[in-house]
């Protein structure tokens, strides 16, 4: 509970005892009277009871203490455990028509969150907010924080299983095999070795030159490129040196062409997977972006531990979004190589003709 500084409007709106609530408080004395009033108005405001004194804003206690004519300091003597508070809670639940959350209630709200919330909203804090709102709308008192966390996790897990099963079912067996090849044991070792030497894997053009068939390229293209290379953006060409270098360096245009050839290899390898164009139709863009982020952040060994539908979905989301990004980068590289980018100065002979 955030301890905000309550203003007069907030106090009057949410912490004023109404006439029928005063009747409930009547007959009680001292700490019991003030403690009951605190439980009553806290439940009215938040749809649940405070776990202890620290959850109740001090200004709210002072405001209620003046209404029930009990010193605010006497709340320190109120017993937050035991039979008295349990009786108070039961009395307040009856008054508002609330009841405690049962096992059946937890199962029902988990199913609701799975179907209506967690398939589009993957942030646990947002799913938790929807959980509390759903329970309050049904006049059900929220369970303990730990149990709420378990409900949220169960809903997120069930929704993810549903979504990833649907995504993987849209892929052919050949596409699944090509995607999984990105993180198989041999490829992980090969990727790590190539990167440690700062070497590029064999290109598709090279593979064609040595006689691999189109089918062979489809089966090995992604593995030749490597997961790390798929993730990487093209390195920008360095600016020309101001002073002559002792050894001749590649011209910026040559570096651009090398980068372009690597990006072409990546694009061909991704397209060889043959992802359906409607693979992620009906899936919230934020969910797809979250899958892609997980695939980028997790190591091949970690990705291999996921169930196959999840593993395939994470990698497919990465390939789906990288395909678009690589196509865009190729356009920029082509403009750079051709010299027709924005802001290019016209040569003197071109200006004379114009």
Coordinates of N, CA, C and O in Angstrom, one line a residue, residues 26-27 42 54 106 121 128 141 150 312:
X26 N -21.4 1.6 16.8 CA -22.0 1.9 18.1 C -22.0 0.6 19.0 O -22.1 -0.5 18.5
X27 N -21.8 0.8 20.3 CA -21.7 -0.3 21.2 C -20.3 -0.8 21.4 O -20.1 -1.6 22.4
X42 N -11.5 1.0 5.5 CA -10.4 0.4 4.7 C -11.0 -0.6 3.7 O -10.7 -0.6 2.5
X54 N 0.4 -0.9 9.7 CA 1.3 -0.1 8.8 C 0.6 0.2 7.5 O 1.0 1.1 6.8
X106 N -10.9 -19.2 -6.7 CA -9.5 -19.0 -7.3 C -9.4 -19.7 -8.7 O -8.8 -19.1 -9.6
X121 N -2.1 -9.1 -22.1 CA -1.3 -8.4 -21.1 C -0.4 -9.3 -20.3 O -0.9 -10.2 -19.6
X128 N -2.4 -8.6 -12.0 CA -2.8 -8.6 -10.6 C -3.9 -7.6 -10.4 O -4.8 -7.8 -9.6
X141 N -13.5 -11.3 -1.2 CA -12.4 -10.7 -0.5 C -11.1 -11.4 -1.1 O -11.0 -12.6 -1.2
X150 N 0.3 -16.5 -6.9 CA 0.2 -17.8 -7.5 C -0.9 -17.8 -8.6 O -0.7 -18.5 -9.6
X312 N 9.9 -22.6 -30.0 CA 9.7 -22.3 -31.4 C 9.1 -20.9 -31.5 O 9.5 -20.1 -32.4

